[in-house]
PDB file of N, CA and C in Angstrom:
ATOM      1  N   MET P 247     -22.597  -1.078  19.600  1.00  0.00           N
ATOM      2  CA  MET P 247     -22.414  -0.904  18.287  1.00  0.00           C
ATOM      3  C   MET P 247     -21.701  -2.370  18.024  1.00  0.00           C
ATOM      4  N   SER P 248     -22.113  -2.649  16.857  1.00  0.00           N
ATOM      5  CA  SER P 248     -21.004  -3.885  16.285  1.00  0.00           C
ATOM      6  C   SER P 248     -19.811  -3.329  15.469  1.00  0.00           C
ATOM      7  N   VAL P 249     -18.922  -4.241  15.292  1.00  0.00           N
ATOM      8  CA  VAL P 249     -17.651  -3.614  14.474  1.00  0.00           C
ATOM      9  C   VAL P 249     -18.168  -3.340  13.266  1.00  0.00           C
ATOM     10  N   HIS P 250     -19.111  -3.918  12.535  1.00  0.00           N
ATOM     11  CA  HIS P 250     -19.538  -3.434  11.031  1.00  0.00           C
ATOM     12  C   HIS P 250     -20.087  -2.115  11.098  1.00  0.00           C
ATOM     13  N   ASP P 251     -20.933  -1.743  12.170  1.00  0.00           N
ATOM     14  CA  ASP P 251     -21.444  -0.245  12.377  1.00  0.00           C
ATOM     15  C   ASP P 251     -20.321   0.902  12.790  1.00  0.00           C
ATOM     16  N   ASP P 252     -19.399   0.251  13.493  1.00  0.00           N
ATOM     17  CA  ASP P 252     -18.141   1.170  13.866  1.00  0.00           C
ATOM     18  C   ASP P 252     -17.492   1.493  12.618  1.00  0.00           C
ATOM     19  N   LEU P 253     -17.203   0.498  11.725  1.00  0.00           N
ATOM     20  CA  LEU P 253     -16.547   0.625  10.503  1.00  0.00           C
ATOM     21  C   LEU P 253     -17.155   1.602   9.573  1.00  0.00           C
ATOM     22  N   THR P 254     -18.581   1.341   9.515  1.00  0.00           N
ATOM     23  CA  THR P 254     -19.558   2.152   8.601  1.00  0.00           C
ATOM     24  C   THR P 254     -19.148   3.785   9.018  1.00  0.00           C
ATOM     25  N   SER P 255     -19.630   3.673  10.321  1.00  0.00           N
ATOM     26  CA  SER P 255     -19.074   5.235  10.903  1.00  0.00           C
ATOM     27  C   SER P 255     -18.061   5.860  10.746  1.00  0.00           C
ATOM     28  N   VAL P 256     -16.715   4.958  11.017  1.00  0.00           N
ATOM     29  CA  VAL P 256     -15.556   5.743  10.546  1.00  0.00           C
ATOM     30  C   VAL P 256     -15.451   6.052   9.167  1.00  0.00           C
ATOM     31  N   GLN P 257     -16.059   5.162   8.356  1.00  0.00           N
ATOM     32  CA  GLN P 257     -15.983   5.232   6.661  1.00  0.00           C
ATOM     33  C   GLN P 257     -16.708   6.779   6.603  1.00  0.00           C
ATOM     34  N   ARG P 258     -17.970   6.880   7.089  1.00  0.00           N
ATOM     35  CA  ARG P 258     -18.628   8.210   6.797  1.00  0.00           C
ATOM     36  C   ARG P 258     -17.687   9.391   7.146  1.00  0.00           C
ATOM     37  N   CYS P 259     -16.994   8.969   8.401  1.00  0.00           N
ATOM     38  CA  CYS P 259     -16.020  10.349   8.763  1.00  0.00           C
ATOM     39  C   CYS P 259     -15.004  10.455   7.714  1.00  0.00           C
ATOM     40  N   LEU P 260     -14.372   9.415   7.404  1.00  0.00           N
ATOM     41  CA  LEU P 260     -13.444   9.660   6.458  1.00  0.00           C
ATOM     42  C   LEU P 260     -13.743  10.147   5.089  1.00  0.00           C
ATOM     43  N   ASP P 261     -15.179   9.725   4.673  1.00  0.00           N
ATOM     44  CA  ASP P 261     -15.599  10.471   3.605  1.00  0.00           C
ATOM     45  C   ASP P 261     -15.907  11.776   3.629  1.00  0.00           C
ATOM     46  N   ASP P 262     -16.241  12.326   4.937  1.00  0.00           N
ATOM     47  CA  ASP P 262     -16.499  13.923   5.264  1.00  0.00           C
ATOM     48  C   ASP P 262     -15.185  14.392   5.087  1.00  0.00           C
ATOM     49  N   LEU P 263     -14.057  13.804   5.723  1.00  0.00           N
ATOM     50  CA  LEU P 263     -12.762  14.155   5.877  1.00  0.00           C
ATOM     51  C   LEU P 263     -12.238  14.577   4.347  1.00  0.00           C
ATOM     52  N   HIS P 264     -12.612  13.516   3.470  1.00  0.00           N
ATOM     53  CA  HIS P 264     -11.993  13.530   2.267  1.00  0.00           C
ATOM     54  C   HIS P 264     -12.568  14.643   1.385  1.00  0.00           C
ATOM     55  N   ARG P 265     -13.983  15.041   1.704  1.00  0.00           N
ATOM     56  CA  ARG P 265     -14.668  16.218   0.843  1.00  0.00           C
ATOM     57  C   ARG P 265     -13.999  17.479   1.503  1.00  0.00           C
ATOM     58  N   SER P 266     -13.807  17.545   2.885  1.00  0.00           N
ATOM     59  CA  SER P 266     -13.154  18.889   3.323  1.00  0.00           C
ATOM     60  C   SER P 266     -11.831  18.877   2.987  1.00  0.00           C
ATOM     61  N   VAL P 267     -11.157  18.048   2.758  1.00  0.00           N
ATOM     62  CA  VAL P 267      -9.774  18.265   2.574  1.00  0.00           C
ATOM     63  C   VAL P 267      -9.715  18.731   0.979  1.00  0.00           C
ATOM     64  N   GLY P 268     -10.682  18.134   0.388  1.00  0.00           N
ATOM     65  CA  GLY P 268     -10.846  18.729  -1.289  1.00  0.00           C
ATOM     66  C   GLY P 268     -11.232  20.459  -1.082  1.00  0.00           C
ATOM     67  N   ARG P 269     -12.280  20.431  -0.340  1.00  0.00           N
ATOM     68  CA  ARG P 269     -12.509  22.178  -0.543  1.00  0.00           C
ATOM     69  C   ARG P 269     -11.167  22.963  -0.031  1.00  0.00           C
ATOM     70  N   LEU P 270     -10.607  22.457   1.117  1.00  0.00           N
ATOM     71  CA  LEU P 270      -9.435  23.332   1.458  1.00  0.00           C
ATOM     72  C   LEU P 270      -8.567  23.218   0.448  1.00  0.00           C
ATOM     73  N   GLU P 271      -8.224  22.168  -0.363  1.00  0.00           N
ATOM     74  CA  GLU P 271      -7.247  22.287  -1.307  1.00  0.00           C
ATOM     75  C   GLU P 271      -7.315  23.199  -2.389  1.00  0.00           C
ATOM     76  N   GLN P 272      -8.739  23.273  -2.785  1.00  0.00           N
ATOM     77  CA  GLN P 272      -9.341  24.468  -3.754  1.00  0.00           C
ATOM     78  C   GLN P 272      -9.070  25.867  -3.155  1.00  0.00           C
ATOM     79  N   GLN P 273      -9.125  25.778  -1.939  1.00  0.00           N
ATOM     80  CA  GLN P 273      -8.802  27.397  -1.191  1.00  0.00           C
ATOM     81  C   GLN P 273      -7.618  27.636  -1.188  1.00  0.00           C
ATOM     82  N   MET P 274      -7.005  26.857  -0.879  1.00  0.00           N
ATOM     83  CA  MET P 274      -5.554  27.016  -0.422  1.00  0.00           C
ATOM     84  C   MET P 274      -4.494  26.491  -1.515  1.00  0.00           C
ATOM     85  N   GLY P 275      -4.651  25.937  -2.471  1.00  0.00           N
ATOM     86  CA  GLY P 275      -3.863  25.610  -3.468  1.00  0.00           C
ATOM     87  C   GLY P 275      -3.121  24.148  -2.984  1.00  0.00           C
ATOM     88  N   GLY P 276      -2.302  23.760  -3.806  1.00  0.00           N
ATOM     89  CA  GLY P 276      -1.865  22.296  -3.556  1.00  0.00           C
ATOM     90  C   GLY P 276      -0.268  22.476  -3.054  1.00  0.00           C
ATOM     91  N   GLY P 277      -0.030  22.989  -2.172  1.00  0.00           N
ATOM     92  CA  GLY P 277       1.235  23.162  -1.702  1.00  0.00           C
ATOM     93  C   GLY P 277       1.783  21.811  -0.923  1.00  0.00           C
ATOM     94  N   LEU P 278       2.698  21.663  -0.498  1.00  0.00           N
ATOM     95  CA  LEU P 278       3.336  20.680   0.222  1.00  0.00           C
ATOM     96  C   LEU P 278       2.528  20.231   1.571  1.00  0.00           C
ATOM     97  N   GLU P 279       2.098  21.106   2.016  1.00  0.00           N
ATOM     98  CA  GLU P 279       1.387  20.782   3.494  1.00  0.00           C
ATOM     99  C   GLU P 279      -0.052  20.155   2.901  1.00  0.00           C
ATOM    100  N   MET P 280      -0.363  20.665   1.953  1.00  0.00           N
ATOM    101  CA  MET P 280      -1.844  20.136   1.595  1.00  0.00           C
ATOM    102  C   MET P 280      -1.538  18.798   0.808  1.00  0.00           C
ATOM    103  N   ARG P 281      -0.743  18.748   0.329  1.00  0.00           N
ATOM    104  CA  ARG P 281      -0.330  17.378  -0.565  1.00  0.00           C
ATOM    105  C   ARG P 281      -0.002  16.080   0.667  1.00  0.00           C
ATOM    106  N   ARG P 282       0.538  16.595   1.933  1.00  0.00           N
ATOM    107  CA  ARG P 282       0.840  15.778   2.982  1.00  0.00           C
ATOM    108  C   ARG P 282      -0.687  15.443   3.587  1.00  0.00           C
ATOM    109  N   VAL P 283      -1.522  16.400   3.851  1.00  0.00           N
ATOM    110  CA  VAL P 283      -2.792  15.965   4.487  1.00  0.00           C
ATOM    111  C   VAL P 283      -3.602  15.219   3.322  1.00  0.00           C
ATOM    112  N   ARG P 284      -3.581  15.545   2.010  1.00  0.00           N
ATOM    113  CA  ARG P 284      -4.295  14.320   1.224  1.00  0.00           C
ATOM    114  C   ARG P 284      -3.445  13.306   1.246  1.00  0.00           C
ATOM    115  N   ALA P 285      -2.568  12.918   1.246  1.00  0.00           N
ATOM    116  CA  ALA P 285      -1.891  11.572   1.394  1.00  0.00           C
ATOM    117  C   ALA P 285      -2.190  10.787   2.789  1.00  0.00           C
ATOM    118  N   ASP P 286      -2.230  11.770   3.813  1.00  0.00           N
ATOM    119  CA  ASP P 286      -2.645  10.955   5.137  1.00  0.00           C
ATOM    120  C   ASP P 286      -4.060  10.621   5.150  1.00  0.00           C
ATOM    121  N   ALA P 287      -4.759  11.349   4.574  1.00  0.00           N
ATOM    122  CA  ALA P 287      -6.470  11.251   4.505  1.00  0.00           C
ATOM    123  C   ALA P 287      -6.423   9.926   3.731  1.00  0.00           C
ATOM    124  N   ASP P 288      -5.836   9.852   2.555  1.00  0.00           N
ATOM    125  CA  ASP P 288      -5.720   8.600   1.709  1.00  0.00           C
ATOM    126  C   ASP P 288      -5.488   7.419   2.256  1.00  0.00           C
ATOM    127  N   HIS P 289      -4.473   7.699   3.053  1.00  0.00           N
ATOM    128  CA  HIS P 289      -3.759   6.178   4.183  1.00  0.00           C
ATOM    129  C   HIS P 289      -5.062   5.938   5.113  1.00  0.00           C
ATOM    130  N   LEU P 290      -5.630   6.850   5.609  1.00  0.00           N
ATOM    131  CA  LEU P 290      -6.515   6.515   6.744  1.00  0.00           C
ATOM    132  C   LEU P 290      -7.689   5.685   5.811  1.00  0.00           C
ATOM    133  N   ARG P 291      -8.149   6.279   4.703  1.00  0.00           N
ATOM    134  CA  ARG P 291      -9.210   5.248   3.946  1.00  0.00           C
ATOM    135  C   ARG P 291      -8.615   4.096   3.666  1.00  0.00           C
ATOM    136  N   GLU P 292      -7.352   4.005   3.133  1.00  0.00           N
ATOM    137  CA  GLU P 292      -7.076   2.603   2.854  1.00  0.00           C
ATOM    138  C   GLU P 292      -6.814   1.631   4.040  1.00  0.00           C
ATOM    139  N   SER P 293      -6.422   2.138   5.303  1.00  0.00           N
ATOM    140  CA  SER P 293      -6.271   1.407   6.275  1.00  0.00           C
ATOM    141  C   SER P 293      -7.601   0.923   6.838  1.00  0.00           C
ATOM    142  N   VAL P 294      -8.518   2.145   6.699  1.00  0.00           N
ATOM    143  CA  VAL P 294     -10.060   1.526   7.158  1.00  0.00           C
ATOM    144  C   VAL P 294     -10.771   0.428   6.149  1.00  0.00           C
ATOM    145  N   ALA P 295     -10.197   0.642   4.987  1.00  0.00           N
ATOM    146  CA  ALA P 295     -10.445  -0.544   3.879  1.00  0.00           C
ATOM    147  C   ALA P 295      -9.987  -1.893   4.430  1.00  0.00           C
ATOM    148  N   LEU P 296      -8.831  -1.840   4.799  1.00  0.00           N
ATOM    149  CA  LEU P 296      -8.079  -2.938   5.381  1.00  0.00           C
ATOM    150  C   LEU P 296      -8.761  -3.550   6.410  1.00  0.00           C
ATOM    151  N   LEU P 297      -9.018  -2.945   7.371  1.00  0.00           N
ATOM    152  CA  LEU P 297      -9.688  -3.241   8.866  1.00  0.00           C
ATOM    153  C   LEU P 297     -10.956  -3.858   8.230  1.00  0.00           C
ATOM    154  N   ARG P 298     -11.925  -3.143   7.283  1.00  0.00           N
ATOM    155  CA  ARG P 298     -13.172  -3.882   6.805  1.00  0.00           C
ATOM    156  C   ARG P 298     -13.033  -5.231   6.216  1.00  0.00           C
ATOM    157  N   GLU P 299     -12.130  -5.257   5.566  1.00  0.00           N
ATOM    158  CA  GLU P 299     -11.382  -6.299   4.887  1.00  0.00           C
ATOM    159  C   GLU P 299     -11.254  -7.790   5.842  1.00  0.00           C
ATOM    160  N   ALA P 300     -10.336  -7.203   6.953  1.00  0.00           N
ATOM    161  CA  ALA P 300     -10.202  -8.277   7.916  1.00  0.00           C
ATOM    162  C   ALA P 300     -11.482  -8.533   8.806  1.00  0.00           C
ATOM    163  N   ALA P 301     -12.445  -7.808   8.895  1.00  0.00           N
ATOM    164  CA  ALA P 301     -13.725  -7.926   9.708  1.00  0.00           C
ATOM    165  C   ALA P 301     -14.569  -8.875   8.876  1.00  0.00           C
ATOM    166  N   SER P 302     -14.715  -8.725   7.640  1.00  0.00           N
ATOM    167  CA  SER P 302     -15.474  -9.189   6.829  1.00  0.00           C
ATOM    168  C   SER P 302     -15.109 -10.519   5.716  1.00  0.00           C
ATOM    169  N   GLY P 303     -13.661 -10.296   5.417  1.00  0.00           N
ATOM    170  CA  GLY P 303     -13.102 -11.722   5.103  1.00  0.00           C
ATOM    171  C   GLY P 303     -13.127 -11.317   3.498  1.00  0.00           C
ATOM    172  N   THR P 304     -13.307 -10.165   2.944  1.00  0.00           N
ATOM    173  CA  THR P 304     -13.041 -10.007   1.497  1.00  0.00           C
ATOM    174  C   THR P 304     -11.562  -9.710   1.350  1.00  0.00           C
ATOM    175  N   SER P 305     -11.178  -9.449  -0.248  1.00  0.00           N
ATOM    176  CA  SER P 305      -9.580  -9.136  -0.444  1.00  0.00           C
ATOM    177  C   SER P 305      -9.625  -7.491  -0.327  1.00  0.00           C
ATOM    178  N   PRO P 306      -8.366  -7.262   0.015  1.00  0.00           N
ATOM    179  CA  PRO P 306      -7.922  -5.909   0.619  1.00  0.00           C
ATOM    180  C   PRO P 306      -7.900  -5.194  -0.702  1.00  0.00           C
ATOM    181  N   GLU P 307      -7.727  -5.745  -1.808  1.00  0.00           N
ATOM    182  CA  GLU P 307      -7.665  -4.923  -3.099  1.00  0.00           C
ATOM    183  C   GLU P 307      -9.135  -4.520  -3.393  1.00  0.00           C
ATOM    184  N   ARG P 308      -9.922  -5.110  -3.379  1.00  0.00           N
ATOM    185  CA  ARG P 308     -11.372  -4.858  -3.808  1.00  0.00           C
ATOM    186  C   ARG P 308     -11.820  -3.771  -2.602  1.00  0.00           C
ATOM    187  N   SER P 309     -11.843  -3.906  -1.325  1.00  0.00           N
ATOM    188  CA  SER P 309     -11.974  -2.983  -0.265  1.00  0.00           C
ATOM    189  C   SER P 309     -11.442  -1.579  -0.540  1.00  0.00           C
ATOM    190  N   ALA P 310     -10.044  -1.714  -0.984  1.00  0.00           N
ATOM    191  CA  ALA P 310      -9.270  -0.515  -0.946  1.00  0.00           C
ATOM    192  C   ALA P 310      -9.988   0.492  -2.356  1.00  0.00           C
ATOM    193  N   ALA P 311     -10.350  -0.330  -3.348  1.00  0.00           N
ATOM    194  CA  ALA P 311     -10.453   0.304  -4.468  1.00  0.00           C
ATOM    195  C   ALA P 311     -12.060   0.876  -4.427  1.00  0.00           C
ATOM    196  N   THR P 312     -12.815   0.012  -3.444  1.00  0.00           N
ATOM    197  CA  THR P 312     -14.106   0.424  -3.162  1.00  0.00           C
ATOM    198  C   THR P 312     -14.297   1.710  -2.344  1.00  0.00           C
ATOM    199  N   ALA P 313     -13.304   1.856  -1.403  1.00  0.00           N
ATOM    200  CA  ALA P 313     -13.117   3.010  -0.615  1.00  0.00           C
ATOM    201  C   ALA P 313     -12.763   3.999  -1.249  1.00  0.00           C
ATOM    202  N   ARG P 314     -11.894   3.979  -2.676  1.00  0.00           N
ATOM    203  CA  ARG P 314     -11.385   5.229  -2.943  1.00  0.00           C
ATOM    204  C   ARG P 314     -12.649   5.476  -4.307  1.00  0.00           C
ATOM    205  N   GLY P 315     -13.530   4.601  -4.470  1.00  0.00           N
ATOM    206  CA  GLY P 315     -14.618   5.066  -5.265  1.00  0.00           C
ATOM    207  C   GLY P 315     -14.371   4.324  -6.610  1.00  0.00           C
ATOM    208  N   GLY P 316     -13.377   3.533  -6.867  1.00  0.00           N
ATOM    209  CA  GLY P 316     -12.946   2.927  -8.069  1.00  0.00           C
ATOM    210  C   GLY P 316     -13.528   1.277  -8.355  1.00  0.00           C
ATOM    211  N   PRO P 317     -13.390   0.933  -9.424  1.00  0.00           N
ATOM    212  CA  PRO P 317     -13.897  -0.578  -9.418  1.00  0.00           C
ATOM    213  C   PRO P 317     -12.912  -1.499  -8.841  1.00  0.00           C
ATOM    214  N   PRO P 318     -13.418  -2.481  -8.304  1.00  0.00           N
ATOM    215  CA  PRO P 318     -12.627  -3.321  -7.509  1.00  0.00           C
ATOM    216  C   PRO P 318     -11.486  -3.881  -8.394  1.00  0.00           C
ATOM    217  N   SER P 319     -10.397  -4.141  -7.954  1.00  0.00           N
ATOM    218  CA  SER P 319      -9.196  -4.662  -8.844  1.00  0.00           C
ATOM    219  C   SER P 319      -9.021  -6.089  -8.722  1.00  0.00           C
ATOM    220  N   PRO P 320      -8.502  -6.746  -9.891  1.00  0.00           N
ATOM    221  CA  PRO P 320      -8.367  -8.155  -9.722  1.00  0.00           C
ATOM    222  C   PRO P 320      -7.873  -8.807  -8.411  1.00  0.00           C
ATOM    223  N   ARG P 321      -7.918  -9.960  -8.232  1.00  0.00           N
ATOM    224  CA  ARG P 321      -7.773 -10.955  -6.867  1.00  0.00           C
ATOM    225  C   ARG P 321      -6.078 -10.889  -6.961  1.00  0.00           C
ATOM    226  N   ARG P 322      -5.498 -10.729  -6.092  1.00  0.00           N
ATOM    227  CA  ARG P 322      -4.284 -10.705  -5.823  1.00  0.00           C
ATOM    228  C   ARG P 322      -3.649 -12.358  -5.902  1.00  0.00           C
ATOM    229  N   PRO P 323      -2.549 -12.809  -6.911  1.00  0.00           N
ATOM    230  CA  PRO P 323      -2.182 -14.130  -6.739  1.00  0.00           C
ATOM    231  C   PRO P 323      -1.712 -14.703  -5.186  1.00  0.00           C
ATOM    232  N   ASP P 324      -2.008 -15.827  -5.145  1.00  0.00           N
ATOM    233  CA  ASP P 324      -1.577 -16.361  -3.787  1.00  0.00           C
ATOM    234  C   ASP P 324      -0.073 -16.011  -3.528  1.00  0.00           C
ATOM    235  N   LEU P 325       0.338 -16.197  -2.431  1.00  0.00           N
ATOM    236  CA  LEU P 325       1.906 -15.901  -2.145  1.00  0.00           C
ATOM    237  C   LEU P 325       2.526 -17.011  -2.190  1.00  0.00           C
ATOM    238  N   VAL P 326       3.954 -17.002  -2.749  1.00  0.00           N
ATOM    239  CA  VAL P 326       4.476 -18.547  -2.970  1.00  0.00           C
ATOM    240  C   VAL P 326       5.736 -18.500  -2.011  1.00  0.00           C
ATOM    241  N   SER P 327       5.724 -19.573  -1.358  1.00  0.00           N
ATOM    242  CA  SER P 327       6.675 -19.693  -0.266  1.00  0.00           C
ATOM    243  C   SER P 327       8.101 -19.897  -0.951  1.00  0.00           C
ATOM    244  N   ILE P 328       9.262 -19.480  -0.375  1.00  0.00           N
ATOM    245  CA  ILE P 328      10.434 -19.721  -0.798  1.00  0.00           C
ATOM    246  C   ILE P 328      11.098 -20.531   0.032  1.00  0.00           C
ATOM    247  N   PRO P 329      11.880 -21.718  -0.105  1.00  0.00           N
ATOM    248  CA  PRO P 329      12.492 -22.132   0.792  1.00  0.00           C
ATOM    249  C   PRO P 329      13.542 -21.750   1.377  1.00  0.00           C
ATOM    250  N   ASP P 330      14.012 -22.394   2.618  1.00  0.00           N
ATOM    251  CA  ASP P 330      15.165 -21.815   3.124  1.00  0.00           C
ATOM    252  C   ASP P 330      16.633 -22.653   2.609  1.00  0.00           C
ATOM    253  N   THR P 331      16.488 -23.458   1.932  1.00  0.00           N
ATOM    254  CA  THR P 331      17.402 -24.107   1.513  1.00  0.00           C
ATOM    255  C   THR P 331      18.447 -23.375   0.689  1.00  0.00           C
ATOM    256  N   PRO P 332      19.662 -23.634   0.643  1.00  0.00           N
ATOM    257  CA  PRO P 332      20.662 -22.659   0.003  1.00  0.00           C
ATOM    258  C   PRO P 332      20.387 -22.874  -1.647  1.00  0.00           C
ATOM    259  N   TYR P 333      20.629 -21.810  -2.278  1.00  0.00           N
ATOM    260  CA  TYR P 333      20.630 -21.871  -3.754  1.00  0.00           C
ATOM    261  C   TYR P 333      21.577 -22.652  -4.333  1.00  0.00           C
ATOM    262  N   ASP P 334      21.464 -22.945  -5.573  1.00  0.00           N
ATOM    263  CA  ASP P 334      22.755 -23.691  -6.226  1.00  0.00           C
ATOM    264  C   ASP P 334      23.646 -22.697  -6.482  1.00  0.00           C
ATOM    265  N   SER P 335      24.968 -22.908  -5.999  1.00  0.00           N
ATOM    266  CA  SER P 335      26.096 -21.738  -6.389  1.00  0.00           C
ATOM    267  C   SER P 335      26.324 -21.779  -7.797  1.00  0.00           C
ATOM    268  N   SER P 336      26.124 -22.350  -8.532  1.00  0.00           N
ATOM    269  CA  SER P 336      26.217 -22.305 -10.057  1.00  0.00           C
ATOM    270  C   SER P 336      25.553 -21.298 -10.636  1.00  0.00           C
ATOM    271  N   LEU P 337      24.231 -20.717  -9.818  1.00  0.00           N
ATOM    272  CA  LEU P 337      23.601 -19.600 -10.463  1.00  0.00           C
ATOM    273  C   LEU P 337      24.319 -18.364 -10.420  1.00  0.00           C
ATOM    274  N   TRP P 338      25.477 -18.253  -9.449  1.00  0.00           N
ATOM    275  CA  TRP P 338      26.156 -17.294  -9.303  1.00  0.00           C
ATOM    276  C   TRP P 338      27.751 -17.088  -9.626  1.00  0.00           C
ATOM    277  N   THR P 339      27.894 -18.014 -10.508  1.00  0.00           N
ATOM    278  CA  THR P 339      29.222 -18.082 -10.945  1.00  0.00           C
ATOM    279  C   THR P 339      29.778 -16.786 -11.801  1.00  0.00           C
ATOM    280  N   ASP P 340      29.109 -16.400 -12.548  1.00  0.00           N
ATOM    281  CA  ASP P 340      29.280 -15.323 -13.397  1.00  0.00           C
ATOM    282  C   ASP P 340      28.992 -13.769 -12.926  1.00  0.00           C
ATOM    283  N   SER P 341      28.548 -13.493 -11.904  1.00  0.00           N
ATOM    284  CA  SER P 341      27.968 -12.400 -11.153  1.00  0.00           C
ATOM    285  C   SER P 341      29.360 -11.839 -10.609  1.00  0.00           C
ATOM    286  N   ASP P 342      29.044 -10.445 -10.260  1.00  0.00           N
ATOM    287  CA  ASP P 342      29.768  -9.598  -9.487  1.00  0.00           C
ATOM    288  C   ASP P 342      29.263  -9.452  -8.119  1.00  0.00           C
ATOM    289  N   ASP P 343      30.131  -9.382  -7.107  1.00  0.00           N
ATOM    290  CA  ASP P 343      29.841  -9.101  -5.809  1.00  0.00           C
ATOM    291  C   ASP P 343      29.454  -7.726  -5.484  1.00  0.00           C
ATOM    292  N   GLU P 344      28.381  -7.389  -5.276  1.00  0.00           N
ATOM    293  CA  GLU P 344      27.857  -5.989  -5.109  1.00  0.00           C
ATOM    294  C   GLU P 344      28.836  -5.233  -3.861  1.00  0.00           C
ATOM    295  N   GLY P 345      29.356  -4.073  -4.665  1.00  0.00           N
ATOM    296  CA  GLY P 345      29.934  -3.301  -3.924  1.00  0.00           C
ATOM    297  C   GLY P 345      31.461  -3.590  -3.934  1.00  0.00           C
ATOM    298  N   LEU P 346      31.701  -4.921  -4.328  1.00  0.00           N
ATOM    299  CA  LEU P 346      33.206  -5.403  -4.393  1.00  0.00           C
ATOM    300  C   LEU P 346      33.668  -5.276  -5.957  1.00  0.00           C
ATOM    301  N   GLY P 347      32.912  -5.374  -7.060  1.00  0.00           N
ATOM    302  CA  GLY P 347      33.327  -5.587  -8.414  1.00  0.00           C
ATOM    303  C   GLY P 347      33.212  -6.791  -8.622  1.00  0.00           C
ATOM    304  N   ALA P 348      33.961  -7.191  -9.774  1.00  0.00           N
ATOM    305  CA  ALA P 348      34.180  -8.249 -10.319  1.00  0.00           C
ATOM    306  C   ALA P 348      35.381  -8.899  -9.609  1.00  0.00           C
ATOM    307  N   ARG P 349      35.418 -10.394  -9.726  1.00  0.00           N
ATOM    308  CA  ARG P 349      36.340 -11.159  -8.942  1.00  0.00           C
ATOM    309  C   ARG P 349      37.452 -11.090  -9.322  1.00  0.00           C
ATOM    310  N   ASP P 350      37.601 -10.967 -11.024  1.00  0.00           N
ATOM    311  CA  ASP P 350      39.094 -11.164 -11.428  1.00  0.00           C
ATOM    312  C   ASP P 350      39.928  -9.620 -11.444  1.00  0.00           C
ATOM    313  N   ARG P 351      39.285  -8.675 -11.023  1.00  0.00           N
ATOM    314  CA  ARG P 351      39.881  -7.327 -11.178  1.00  0.00           C
ATOM    315  C   ARG P 351      40.225  -7.038  -9.631  1.00  0.00           C
ATOM    316  N   HIS P 352      40.966  -6.010  -9.324  1.00  0.00           N
ATOM    317  CA  HIS P 352      41.606  -5.867  -8.056  1.00  0.00           C
ATOM    318  C   HIS P 352      41.208  -3.932  -7.844  1.00  0.00           C
ATOM    319  N   ALA P 353      40.979  -3.685  -6.878  1.00  0.00           N
ATOM    320  CA  ALA P 353      40.399  -2.126  -6.421  1.00  0.00           C
ATOM    321  C   ALA P 353      41.648  -1.353  -6.391  1.00  0.00           C
ATOM    322  N   PRO P 354      41.382  -0.191  -7.123  1.00  0.00           N
ATOM    323  CA  PRO P 354      42.741   0.736  -7.271  1.00  0.00           C
ATOM    324  C   PRO P 354      43.372   1.187  -5.993  1.00  0.00           C
TER     325      PRO P 354
END
């Protein structure tokens, strides 16, 4: 089997799992345990969508939205690299040190 065939088979199994979890939820109610099973099943679907995206080269948002049965979401903007050079210290002149308070006041 090819990777595409394997992913399609896994997706079908997850669709069956999703339907079964829905039936169980109707029978047993929406308690904590059921919500955890629902969340785990949803995470599996999203993970398989990411695998499918990696195998085919499409965007992860579109694959995840398609796996949930919704419309594809818009393309995520490209990542912006942040340089390792230090920031200008004048940006922080009027700020408080987190956890230490203001510079001109003393701790009790």
